[in-house]
Tab-separated table of C-alpha atoms and ligand atoms in Angstrom:
chain	number	residue	atom	x	y	z
A	1	MET	CA	0.344	-0.157	-0.292
A	2	ARG	CA	0.835	3.341	-1.031
A	3	ALA	CA	-0.161	6.300	1.118
A	4	VAL	CA	-0.176	8.067	-2.127
A	5	ASP	CA	-2.715	5.526	-3.306
A	6	ILE	CA	-4.888	5.919	-0.408
A	7	ILE	CA	-4.819	9.357	-0.310
A	8	ALA	CA	-6.435	10.309	-4.147
A	9	ASP	CA	-9.052	7.297	-3.541
A	10	LYS	CA	-10.414	9.326	-0.893
A	11	ARG	CA	-9.774	12.772	-2.772
A	12	ASP	CA	-12.340	10.944	-5.325
A	13	GLY	CA	-14.363	9.925	-2.786
A	14	LYS	CA	-13.784	6.327	-2.665
A	15	GLU	CA	-15.013	4.401	0.661
A	16	LEU	CA	-11.840	3.371	2.579
A	17	THR	CA	-11.167	-0.084	4.066
A	18	GLY	CA	-10.064	-0.666	7.664
A	19	GLU	CA	-7.112	-1.769	6.155
A	20	GLU	CA	-6.044	0.965	4.320
A	21	LEU	CA	-7.235	3.322	7.570
A	22	GLY	CA	-4.754	0.983	9.787
A	23	PHE	CA	-2.515	1.522	7.006
A	24	LEU	CA	-2.104	4.865	7.525
A	25	ILE	CA	-3.415	5.564	10.526
A	26	GLY	CA	-0.466	3.169	11.935
A	27	GLY	CA	1.807	3.991	9.754
A	28	TYR	CA	1.442	8.462	10.540
A	29	THR	CA	1.138	7.032	14.381
A	30	ALA	CA	4.392	5.106	14.228
A	31	GLY	CA	6.140	8.777	12.347
A	32	GLN	CA	6.650	6.830	8.615
A	33	ILE	CA	4.165	8.868	7.671
A	34	PRO	CA	4.468	12.772	7.513
A	35	ASP	CA	2.126	14.977	8.460
A	36	TYR	CA	1.787	16.334	4.861
A	37	GLN	CA	0.208	13.787	4.240
A	38	ILE	CA	-2.080	12.988	6.972
A	39	SER	CA	-3.120	16.770	6.193
A	40	ALA	CA	-3.569	15.994	2.420
A	41	TRP	CA	-5.911	12.966	3.489
A	42	ALA	CA	-7.997	14.834	6.315
A	43	MET	CA	-8.536	17.214	4.184
A	44	ALA	CA	-9.830	14.709	1.532
A	45	VAL	CA	-11.870	13.797	3.795
A	46	PHE	CA	-13.571	17.523	4.807
A	47	PHE	CA	-14.942	17.492	1.651
A	48	ARG	CA	-15.717	13.806	0.395
A	49	GLY	CA	-16.677	12.562	3.618
A	50	MET	CA	-17.435	9.245	4.933
A	51	THR	CA	-19.662	6.402	4.907
A	52	SER	CA	-20.822	4.857	8.741
A	53	ALA	CA	-18.794	1.848	8.446
A	54	GLU	CA	-15.723	4.381	7.312
A	55	THR	CA	-15.732	6.104	10.042
A	56	ALA	CA	-16.503	3.258	12.507
A	57	ALA	CA	-13.397	1.323	11.035
A	58	LEU	CA	-11.950	4.999	11.382
A	59	THR	CA	-12.342	4.995	14.871
A	60	ARG	CA	-11.251	1.409	15.920
A	61	VAL	CA	-8.259	1.783	13.811
A	62	MET	CA	-7.590	4.929	16.719
A	63	LEU	CA	-8.792	3.143	19.760
A	64	GLY	CA	-6.196	-0.239	18.586
A	65	SER	CA	-3.293	2.862	18.310
A	66	GLY	CA	-3.131	2.143	21.962
A	67	ALA	CA	-3.291	0.974	25.163
A	68	VAL	CA	-7.991	0.191	25.786
A	69	ILE	CA	-7.500	0.906	30.403
A	70	ASP	CA	-8.490	-1.941	31.809
A	71	LEU	CA	-10.850	-0.870	34.703
A	72	SER	CA	-11.810	-4.228	35.591
A	73	GLY	CA	-11.527	-4.787	39.427
A	74	ILE	CA	-12.641	-1.079	39.734
A	75	PRO	CA	-17.080	-1.286	40.670
A	76	GLY	CA	-19.151	0.747	38.504
A	77	PRO	CA	-21.438	2.201	36.127
A	78	PHE	CA	-18.883	3.723	33.706
A	79	ILE	CA	-20.552	6.200	32.202
A	80	ASP	CA	-18.197	9.811	30.840
A	81	LYS	CA	-20.174	12.824	29.398
A	82	HIS	CA	-17.747	14.903	26.075
A	83	SER	CA	-18.948	17.834	24.692
A	84	THR	CA	-18.024	18.523	20.425
A	85	GLY	CA	-16.371	21.817	22.148
A	86	GLY	CA	-17.468	25.702	22.433
A	87	VAL	CA	-16.230	28.878	24.228
A	88	GLY	CA	-17.174	28.847	27.853
A	89	ASP	CA	-17.861	25.267	28.087
A	90	LYS	CA	-17.093	24.010	31.693
A	91	THR	CA	-19.632	21.273	31.776
A	92	SER	CA	-16.734	18.551	32.385
A	93	LEU	CA	-14.828	20.097	35.702
A	94	ILE	CA	-18.802	19.997	37.561
A	95	LEU	CA	-20.060	16.990	36.392
A	96	ALA	CA	-17.771	14.831	36.700
A	97	PRO	CA	-17.018	15.447	40.955
A	98	LEU	CA	-21.159	15.363	39.998
A	99	ALA	CA	-21.527	12.105	39.108
A	100	ALA	CA	-18.726	10.729	41.256
A	101	ALA	CA	-21.634	11.795	44.115
A	102	LEU	CA	-23.870	10.358	43.142
A	103	GLY	CA	-21.677	7.252	42.920
A	104	ILE	CA	-21.198	6.851	39.397
A	105	ARG	CA	-18.093	6.677	37.999
A	106	ASP	CA	-17.140	8.597	36.220
A	107	PRO	CA	-13.776	7.766	33.450
A	108	MET	CA	-12.923	11.008	31.498
A	109	MET	CA	-9.755	11.540	29.193
A	110	SER	CA	-10.536	14.846	27.153
A	111	GLY	CA	-8.643	17.336	24.580
A	112	ARG	CA	-6.880	20.666	25.012
A	113	ALA	CA	-8.236	24.041	23.033
A	114	LEU	CA	-8.605	23.235	20.094
A	115	GLY	CA	-9.369	26.595	17.030
A	116	HIS	CA	-11.359	28.925	19.033
A	117	THR	CA	-12.849	25.989	21.216
A	118	GLY	CA	-11.258	26.235	24.808
A	119	GLY	CA	-9.854	22.460	26.060
A	120	THR	CA	-10.794	20.378	29.463
A	121	LEU	CA	-7.191	19.754	30.222
A	122	ASP	CA	-6.170	23.398	29.416
A	123	LYS	CA	-8.091	24.615	32.667
A	124	LEU	CA	-7.852	21.878	34.911
A	125	GLU	CA	-3.658	22.728	33.825
A	126	SER	CA	-3.853	26.185	35.356
A	127	ILE	CA	-4.395	24.917	38.861
A	128	PRO	CA	-1.159	24.921	40.322
A	129	GLY	CA	0.398	21.607	39.741
A	130	PHE	CA	-2.203	19.758	38.633
A	131	ARG	CA	-1.094	16.747	35.757
A	132	THR	CA	-3.265	15.983	33.024
A	133	ASN	CA	-0.747	13.220	31.476
A	134	LEU	CA	-1.212	10.503	33.587
A	135	SER	CA	-0.358	6.931	33.557
A	136	VAL	CA	-3.027	4.310	32.731
A	137	GLY	CA	-1.872	3.247	36.651
A	138	GLU	CA	-2.200	6.999	37.803
A	139	PHE	CA	-6.073	7.250	36.127
A	140	ARG	CA	-7.031	3.688	37.606
A	141	SER	CA	-6.266	3.922	41.185
A	142	ILE	CA	-7.398	8.349	41.731
A	143	LEU	CA	-11.076	6.539	39.382
A	144	ALA	CA	-11.336	3.862	42.480
A	145	LYS	CA	-10.374	6.736	45.245
A	146	ASP	CA	-11.639	9.349	43.443
A	147	GLY	CA	-15.365	8.406	41.575
A	148	PHE	CA	-13.228	9.883	38.215
A	149	ALA	CA	-10.203	11.151	37.151
A	150	MET	CA	-9.148	13.465	34.592
A	151	THR	CA	-6.038	12.839	31.700
A	152	GLY	CA	-5.815	13.536	28.601
A	153	GLN	CA	-5.126	10.904	25.340
A	154	THR	CA	-1.303	10.222	25.609
A	155	ARG	CA	1.580	7.848	24.166
A	156	GLU	CA	0.484	5.195	25.781
A	157	VAL	CA	-3.273	5.355	25.155
A	158	VAL	CA	-4.712	6.580	21.381
A	159	PRO	CA	-1.523	8.186	20.281
A	160	ALA	CA	-3.276	8.309	17.098
A	161	ASP	CA	-5.592	11.195	18.243
A	162	ARG	CA	-3.440	12.752	20.148
A	163	LEU	CA	-1.092	13.470	16.709
A	164	LEU	CA	-4.334	13.936	14.668
A	165	TYR	CA	-6.078	16.607	16.929
A	166	ALA	CA	-3.386	19.002	16.932
A	167	LEU	CA	-2.700	18.951	13.152
A	168	ARG	CA	-6.286	19.533	12.417
A	169	ASP	CA	-6.335	22.350	14.752
A	170	VAL	CA	-4.197	23.566	12.714
A	171	THR	CA	-4.869	21.781	9.257
A	172	GLY	CA	-8.787	23.756	8.469
A	173	THR	CA	-9.600	20.296	8.828
A	174	VAL	CA	-11.776	19.873	12.715
A	175	GLU	CA	-15.165	20.606	10.947
A	176	SER	CA	-15.549	17.329	9.919
A	177	ILE	CA	-17.960	14.526	11.343
A	178	PRO	CA	-16.666	11.766	11.208
A	179	LEU	CA	-12.915	12.987	11.888
A	180	ILE	CA	-14.629	14.310	15.489
A	181	THR	CA	-17.032	11.206	15.974
A	182	ALA	CA	-13.334	8.381	15.129
A	183	SER	CA	-11.696	10.841	17.332
A	184	ILE	CA	-14.389	11.136	20.653
A	185	LEU	CA	-15.699	7.628	20.864
A	186	ALA	CA	-11.428	6.556	19.775
A	187	LYS	CA	-10.759	7.876	23.813
A	188	LYS	CA	-14.407	7.236	24.899
A	189	ALA	CA	-13.946	3.410	23.937
A	190	ALA	CA	-10.005	3.461	25.562
A	191	GLU	CA	-11.103	5.016	28.835
A	192	GLY	CA	-13.271	2.220	29.156
A	193	ALA	CA	-17.070	4.297	29.778
A	194	GLU	CA	-19.764	2.046	29.284
A	195	GLY	CA	-22.356	5.194	28.929
A	196	LEU	CA	-21.812	8.169	27.395
A	197	VAL	CA	-23.154	10.969	27.388
A	198	PHE	CA	-22.708	13.738	24.204
A	199	ASP	CA	-22.963	17.673	24.254
A	200	VAL	CA	-23.061	18.217	20.468
A	201	LYS	CA	-23.295	21.764	19.476
A	202	TYR	CA	-24.537	23.699	17.528
A	203	GLY	CA	-23.957	27.692	16.567
A	204	SER	CA	-21.680	30.140	16.135
A	205	GLY	CA	-19.389	28.951	18.532
A	206	ALA	CA	-19.700	25.234	17.409
A	207	PHE	CA	-17.916	23.789	15.072
A	208	MET	CA	-22.191	22.664	13.706
A	209	LYS	CA	-22.791	25.967	13.063
A	210	GLU	CA	-26.068	24.381	11.542
A	211	ALA	CA	-28.549	22.611	14.292
A	212	SER	CA	-29.406	19.978	11.362
A	213	GLN	CA	-25.547	19.514	10.894
A	214	GLY	CA	-25.169	19.063	15.075
A	215	GLU	CA	-28.549	16.450	14.412
A	216	LYS	CA	-25.805	15.259	11.912
A	217	LEU	CA	-23.204	15.047	14.415
A	218	ALA	CA	-25.388	13.324	17.399
A	219	ARG	CA	-26.612	10.704	15.003
A	220	SER	CA	-23.100	9.973	13.527
A	221	LEU	CA	-21.716	9.498	17.251
A	222	ALA	CA	-24.839	7.581	18.608
A	223	ASP	CA	-24.718	5.487	15.808
A	224	THR	CA	-21.615	5.102	16.109
A	225	GLY	CA	-20.886	4.407	20.034
A	226	ALA	CA	-24.262	2.284	19.571
A	227	ALA	CA	-22.206	-0.622	17.060
A	228	MET	CA	-19.119	-0.042	19.936
A	229	GLY	CA	-21.603	-1.901	22.638
A	230	ARG	CA	-21.698	1.769	24.597
A	231	ARG	CA	-25.499	3.215	25.733
A	232	ILE	CA	-25.439	7.009	24.165
A	233	ILE	CA	-27.140	9.602	24.735
A	234	ALA	CA	-26.401	13.332	23.121
A	235	LEU	CA	-28.034	16.284	23.904
A	236	LEU	CA	-28.398	18.578	20.928
A	237	THR	CA	-27.074	22.159	22.470
A	238	GLY	CA	-27.083	26.144	21.902
A	239	MET	CA	-23.411	27.563	21.351
A	240	ASP	CA	-24.636	30.775	19.909
A	241	GLU	CA	-23.027	32.890	23.031
A	242	PRO	CA	-20.168	31.757	25.803
A	243	LEU	CA	-21.431	28.740	28.163
A	244	GLY	CA	-21.730	31.239	31.868
A	245	ASN	CA	-20.368	34.481	32.576
A	246	MET	CA	-16.452	33.517	32.022
A	247	VAL	CA	-14.306	32.720	29.089
A	248	GLY	CA	-11.149	31.404	30.401
A	249	ASN	CA	-8.681	28.825	32.127
A	250	PHE	CA	-8.161	29.489	35.912
A	251	LEU	CA	-12.298	31.950	35.040
A	252	GLU	CA	-13.442	28.960	34.217
A	253	VAL	CA	-11.625	26.849	37.431
A	254	GLU	CA	-13.334	29.371	39.614
A	255	GLU	CA	-16.492	29.543	37.813
A	256	SER	CA	-16.684	25.676	37.738
A	257	LEU	CA	-16.438	26.316	41.850
A	258	ASP	CA	-18.636	28.581	41.800
A	259	CYS	CA	-21.812	26.373	40.149
A	260	LEU	CA	-20.007	23.459	42.835
A	261	GLU	CA	-21.348	25.596	45.138
A	262	GLY	CA	-25.106	25.921	44.218
A	263	ALA	CA	-24.697	29.101	41.910
A	264	GLY	CA	-26.711	29.174	39.179
A	265	VAL	CA	-28.388	26.134	40.383
A	266	ARG	CA	-32.307	26.377	42.212
A	267	GLY	CA	-33.115	30.284	41.366
A	268	ARG	CA	-29.442	30.877	42.804
A	269	PRO	CA	-27.720	33.968	41.606
A	270	GLY	CA	-24.928	32.681	38.635
A	271	PRO	CA	-24.271	31.221	35.587
A	272	GLU	CA	-28.140	29.625	34.822
A	273	ASP	CA	-27.585	29.302	30.855
A	274	LEU	CA	-24.350	26.873	31.820
A	275	MET	CA	-26.422	25.274	35.020
A	276	GLU	CA	-29.190	24.828	32.501
A	277	VAL	CA	-26.525	22.969	30.672
A	278	THR	CA	-25.341	20.836	33.698
A	279	LEU	CA	-28.070	19.563	35.119
A	280	GLU	CA	-29.692	18.986	32.105
A	281	LEU	CA	-26.643	16.774	30.401
A	282	GLY	CA	-26.153	15.747	34.768
A	283	ALA	CA	-29.736	14.237	34.601
A	284	ARG	CA	-28.586	11.647	31.390
A	285	MET	CA	-25.539	11.082	33.601
A	286	ALA	CA	-27.464	9.693	36.255
A	287	VAL	CA	-30.071	7.998	33.962
A	288	LEU	CA	-27.349	5.682	32.188
A	289	GLY	CA	-26.463	5.140	35.037
A	290	GLY	CA	-28.714	4.057	36.794
A	291	LYS	CA	-29.151	6.170	39.279
A	292	ALA	CA	-32.614	7.652	38.760
A	293	LYS	CA	-35.280	6.721	36.024
A	294	ASP	CA	-36.111	9.744	33.295
A	295	ALA	CA	-33.766	12.721	33.272
A	296	ALA	CA	-36.496	14.981	35.269
A	297	GLY	CA	-35.322	12.673	38.229
A	298	GLY	CA	-32.011	12.540	37.354
A	299	ARG	CA	-32.013	16.399	37.264
A	300	ALA	CA	-34.005	17.151	40.660
A	301	LEU	CA	-31.409	14.294	42.439
A	302	CYS	CA	-28.307	16.422	40.870
A	303	GLU	CA	-29.870	19.532	42.705
A	304	ASP	CA	-29.482	18.007	45.530
A	305	CYS	CA	-26.453	16.697	45.407
A	306	ILE	CA	-24.166	19.812	44.634
A	307	ALA	CA	-27.083	20.923	47.916
A	308	GLY	CA	-25.097	18.454	49.593
A	309	GLY	CA	-21.400	19.887	49.499
A	310	ARG	CA	-20.232	16.685	48.370
A	311	PRO	CA	-19.160	17.557	44.400
A	312	ARG	CA	-16.932	20.166	46.135
A	313	GLU	CA	-15.274	17.980	47.864
A	314	LEU	CA	-15.151	15.656	45.982
A	315	PHE	CA	-13.274	18.731	43.045
A	316	LEU	CA	-10.453	19.485	45.653
A	317	ARG	CA	-9.806	16.091	46.681
A	318	ASN	CA	-9.416	15.336	43.672
A	319	VAL	CA	-6.461	18.863	42.534
A	320	LYS	CA	-4.280	17.474	45.643
A	321	SER	CA	-5.150	13.440	43.974
A	322	GLN	CA	-3.528	14.928	40.371
A	323	GLY	CA	-1.166	16.687	41.860
A	324	GLY	CA	-2.623	20.214	42.326
A	325	ASP	CA	-2.978	22.251	45.329
A	326	PRO	CA	-6.240	22.936	46.378
A	327	VAL	CA	-4.824	25.399	49.293
A	328	LYS	CA	-3.720	27.634	46.804
A	329	LEU	CA	-6.469	27.080	44.365
A	330	LEU	CA	-8.779	28.941	47.277
A	331	GLU	CA	-5.916	31.233	47.563
A	332	LEU	CA	-6.201	32.570	43.988
A	333	ARG	CA	-9.452	32.493	43.726
A	334	GLY	CA	-10.632	36.255	42.291
A	335	ASN	CA	-7.521	37.639	42.065
A	336	TRP	CA	-5.300	35.731	39.971
A	337	ARG	CA	-5.616	37.684	36.268
A	338	SER	CA	-3.817	38.116	33.420
A	339	PRO	CA	-1.385	41.952	34.908
A	340	VAL	CA	-3.454	43.624	31.113
A	341	GLY	CA	-6.465	44.436	31.563
A	342	ALA	CA	-9.492	46.871	30.145
A	343	GLU	CA	-13.090	47.393	30.379
A	344	ILE	CA	-15.809	47.317	27.316
A	345	ARG	CA	-18.317	49.475	28.370
A	346	VAL	CA	-22.126	49.752	26.075
A	347	PRO	CA	-20.653	52.603	24.150
A	348	PRO	CA	-22.432	55.616	23.606
A	349	GLY	CA	-24.909	55.637	20.254
A	350	ALA	CA	-25.504	51.752	20.787
A	351	GLY	CA	-27.826	50.086	18.661
A	352	GLU	CA	-28.517	53.704	17.934
A	353	SER	CA	-30.719	52.613	14.500
A	354	ALA	CA	-32.545	50.289	16.119
A	355	LYS	CA	-33.787	52.800	18.594
A	356	ASN	CA	-34.985	54.890	15.662
A	357	GLY	CA	-33.667	58.623	17.092
A	358	VAL	CA	-35.546	58.067	20.017
A	359	SER	CA	-33.430	58.948	22.982
A	360	GLY	CA	-34.422	56.828	26.349
A	361	ALA	CA	-35.988	54.282	24.439
A	362	PRO	CA	-34.927	51.109	26.113
A	363	LEU	CA	-31.990	49.030	24.882
A	364	TYR	CA	-31.067	45.091	24.928
A	365	ILE	CA	-27.973	43.178	24.511
A	366	ARG	CA	-29.515	41.167	21.265
A	367	ARG	CA	-26.505	38.586	21.034
A	368	ILE	CA	-22.935	38.097	21.806
A	369	ASP	CA	-22.041	36.021	18.819
A	370	ALA	CA	-19.397	32.909	20.624
A	371	TRP	CA	-17.311	32.682	17.949
A	372	LYS	CA	-15.915	36.315	17.977
A	373	VAL	CA	-15.166	35.245	21.278
A	374	GLY	CA	-13.286	32.286	21.043
A	375	ASN	CA	-11.617	34.507	18.713
A	376	ALA	CA	-11.050	37.061	20.297
A	377	ALA	CA	-10.280	34.319	23.829
A	378	VAL	CA	-7.199	32.578	21.959
A	379	ALA	CA	-6.057	36.179	21.018
A	380	LEU	CA	-5.795	36.833	24.645
A	381	GLY	CA	-3.412	34.215	25.570
A	382	VAL	CA	-6.336	31.415	26.176
A	383	GLY	CA	-6.337	28.987	23.832
A	384	ARG	CA	-3.700	28.020	20.367
A	385	ASN	CA	-2.585	29.355	17.426
A	386	ARG	CA	0.378	25.940	17.402
A	387	THR	CA	0.283	22.898	19.084
A	388	GLU	CA	3.339	23.592	20.302
A	389	ASP	CA	2.239	27.640	21.170
A	390	PRO	CA	1.519	27.687	25.342
A	391	VAL	CA	-1.669	28.479	26.611
A	392	SER	CA	-2.563	31.618	30.170
A	393	PRO	CA	-3.885	30.592	32.597
A	394	THR	CA	-5.193	33.735	33.791
A	395	ALA	CA	-6.170	35.731	30.161
A	396	GLY	CA	-9.826	35.357	29.452
A	397	ILE	CA	-13.131	37.767	30.095
A	398	GLN	CA	-15.403	38.097	32.353
A	399	PHE	CA	-19.814	38.563	31.473
A	400	HIS	CA	-20.745	41.786	33.983
A	401	ARG	CA	-24.247	41.501	31.439
A	402	LYS	CA	-25.138	38.472	28.515
A	403	ARG	CA	-27.597	38.727	26.089
A	404	GLY	CA	-31.209	39.830	26.929
A	405	ALA	CA	-30.029	42.613	29.525
A	406	PRO	CA	-31.321	45.486	29.516
A	407	VAL	CA	-28.195	47.966	29.397
A	408	LYS	CA	-27.774	51.778	29.033
A	409	ALA	CA	-24.246	53.340	27.766
A	410	GLY	CA	-22.047	52.936	30.484
A	411	ASP	CA	-22.302	49.879	31.950
A	412	PRO	CA	-20.100	47.212	31.889
A	413	VAL	CA	-20.080	44.086	29.530
A	414	MET	CA	-17.430	42.468	30.179
A	415	THR	CA	-13.708	42.919	31.357
A	416	VAL	CA	-10.729	41.422	30.089
A	417	TRP	CA	-7.366	39.852	30.841
A	418	SER	CA	-4.485	39.801	28.114
A	419	ALA	CA	-0.904	37.278	28.419
A	420	THR	CA	-0.021	40.158	26.199
A	421	GLU	CA	-0.223	44.102	24.660
A	422	GLU	CA	-0.594	43.034	21.437
A	423	GLY	CA	-3.082	39.920	22.150
A	424	LEU	CA	-4.983	42.927	24.138
A	425	ALA	CA	-5.311	44.945	21.324
A	426	ALA	CA	-5.831	42.246	18.976
A	427	ALA	CA	-8.926	40.625	21.167
A	428	LEU	CA	-10.263	44.146	22.400
A	429	PRO	CA	-12.197	45.067	18.791
A	430	ARG	CA	-13.122	41.395	18.503
A	431	LEU	CA	-14.793	41.241	21.220
A	432	GLU	CA	-16.702	44.582	20.653
A	433	ALA	CA	-17.985	43.134	17.488
A	434	ALA	CA	-19.160	40.238	19.232
A	435	VAL	CA	-21.900	42.870	21.425
A	436	GLU	CA	-25.119	43.140	19.200
A	437	TYR	CA	-28.045	46.387	20.939
A	438	GLY	CA	-31.193	46.141	19.967
A	439	ALA	CA	-33.245	48.349	21.246
A	440	GLU	CA	-36.625	44.431	21.690
A	441	PRO	CA	-35.270	41.901	24.112
A	442	PRO	CA	-34.430	38.860	22.009
A	443	SER	CA	-36.702	36.087	21.840
A	444	PRO	CA	-36.308	33.766	24.464
A	445	GLN	CA	-33.174	30.580	23.842
A	446	LYS	CA	-33.713	26.613	24.245
A	447	LEU	CA	-30.315	25.997	25.341
A	448	VAL	CA	-31.497	21.867	25.007
A	449	LEU	CA	-32.893	21.720	21.404
A	450	LYS	CA	-33.088	17.530	20.803
A	451	GLU	CA	-32.390	14.471	22.852
A	452	ILE	CA	-30.876	11.328	20.563
A	453	THR	CA	-30.713	8.340	22.136
A	454	ALA	CA	-29.304	5.086	20.899
A	455	GLY	CA	-27.632	1.332	21.812
A	456	PRO	CA	-28.200	-0.888	24.748
A	457	ALA	CA	-31.291	-0.314	27.039
A	458	ALA	CA	-30.164	2.003	30.270
A	459	ALA	CA	-30.354	0.183	33.438
A	460	GLY	CA	-32.619	0.536	35.994
A	461	PRO	CA	-32.692	2.735	38.760
A	462	ASP	CA	-30.032	1.873	40.905
A	463	ALA	CA	-28.765	-1.228	38.456
A	464	SER	CA	-25.810	-0.824	39.862
A	465	THR	CA	-23.035	-2.322	41.798
A	466	GLY	CA	-24.001	0.297	43.625
A	467	PRO	CA	-22.017	3.491	45.038
A	468	ALA	CA	-18.229	4.562	43.997
A	469	GLU	CA	-15.786	4.244	46.979
A	470	GLY	CA	-15.559	8.073	47.663
A	471	GLY	CA	-19.709	9.014	46.495
A	472	ARG	CA	-22.643	9.590	49.007
B	1	LIG	N1	-13.417	17.204	20.375
B	1	LIG	C1	-12.528	15.782	20.371
B	1	LIG	O1	-12.600	15.034	20.936
B	1	LIG	N2	-12.700	16.063	19.143
B	1	LIG	C2	-13.134	16.277	18.179
B	1	LIG	O2	-12.522	16.751	17.157
B	1	LIG	C3	-13.461	18.108	18.536
B	1	LIG	C4	-13.907	17.714	20.166
C-alpha cells in the first residue's frame, strides 16, 4: 500500500477499507507517514466525508493505536460525558465530581483547546501543579479513589488522536463529522466508559454552525457509539453565546467552583445557562448510571447532590490526587488575573439605528457572538494558534451582562485580561464587535434542542453496583 494512493482514493470519493485506514493511521502514529500526507488525507475526508462503516473503521483503528484502559476490579457504573467543543464550556469540571458524588464513576479523557474552542485539559492545568498526563496506573487508582479521574490522550492511550487532533487544529480540518466522531469515540472507548452522554453543540461558537449539522453529528456519534456496544444519549445544545460568565482557563475553574457551591442552581444567582446545560447532562448521566429512572428525576438528584456539598469536596480532593494544590487554588480564587486588562462598556450611541432616534428608548443586548469571543480569547492567550504554543492560565473574559440584559450607555459588559499588550489590542475590537444591541429584547432561546438515544437499553434505578468509593 502507498499513502498517496489512499489519499487519491479519498480525494476521488471512494470508500476506504479498515486495512487502508489502519495503514495510514498506524504509519502516522509510528512516524513513518509524514504530517503533510495526513493533512492532505484529512482535507480529502473533510470534503468527501465517510460512510458510517468507514467512520466506525477509523474509530477502531484510532482506538487500536494504543492501550485500552482496563477498569476490571473497580466497581462501576462507568459513565462519561463529552462535549463536541464550545466557548466557555466548562461543564466537565462540574459534572465529573457531581457524577462521582452520585455513585457513578467517570473515567474522563479530554482534549486541549482546539481552534476557537477551549480545552478541559488546559483549564485543569491552570490549577497550580495539576497534572493531566496520568499513566494508566495513576488513572485507575485515582478513578477508584475519587470516583473520577481526568486525563488526556497520551503516548499510551489513543496516541493517534493526540497527533491527529493537533494536526487538524492547524490545517482547517476540525469541522468534519467523521473525524470528530472517530476522535471522540476512540478516546471514550479507550477510557472504558459503558455509557456516554454527548453534548453536541451547534451555533456560531460550535464546530457545527447549524442545528441540522449538529443533529447529523449527534446521530453519527450515537450510531457509531452504539455499534461499539455503548449506551448513548446525545443532547443537541445551543452554542451561539459563550456558556456561563467566564471564558479563560483559571477563570473557568473558578466559575466551576462557584457552580459546585450552588451558583446558578434553583434560582440562586449565577450562570443559569451553564447550569441549565450542566444539569440536563448530569440528569442523563444519572439515567445511564441507573441512579434515576428519567431525566426529571436525574435532574432533581443532581440539584440535591450539589446542595449537599459532596461534589465540591470531591473536586478539591481530586485536585490534590492529580498533583494540584487545593489550598493555593482557593487562595488564588478571585484575584489571579493577567496583568494587562481592560473593560468593555456599552458605547454611547449603541443600537442607535434600532432606537429610531428616540432618546431614552430601552436598549438590550441581543446577542454575544460566541465565535467572535472564542477567537478573541485565542488572541488573549486562552487558546493557541500553533500546537506548540503555551496557553495563559490567567487570560480571559468575564461577562457582567449577557443576552437579553437591559443596558444603557456606559454599563460594563465585560472585563478582559490578556497575556500581552498585543493580544489585548487584537482582542478588543473583536469583543466589541461580538456584542449586538437592539431596542427589543431577544426572543427566549431553548438551550437543549433535542435528545437522541442509541445502544442497549439503560439500566433501571439502583441497577448499579452501588456508590463509588468517595461517593455519598
Ligand atoms: N472534541 C474531540 O475530542 N475531538 C474533536 O475532533 C472535536 C472535539
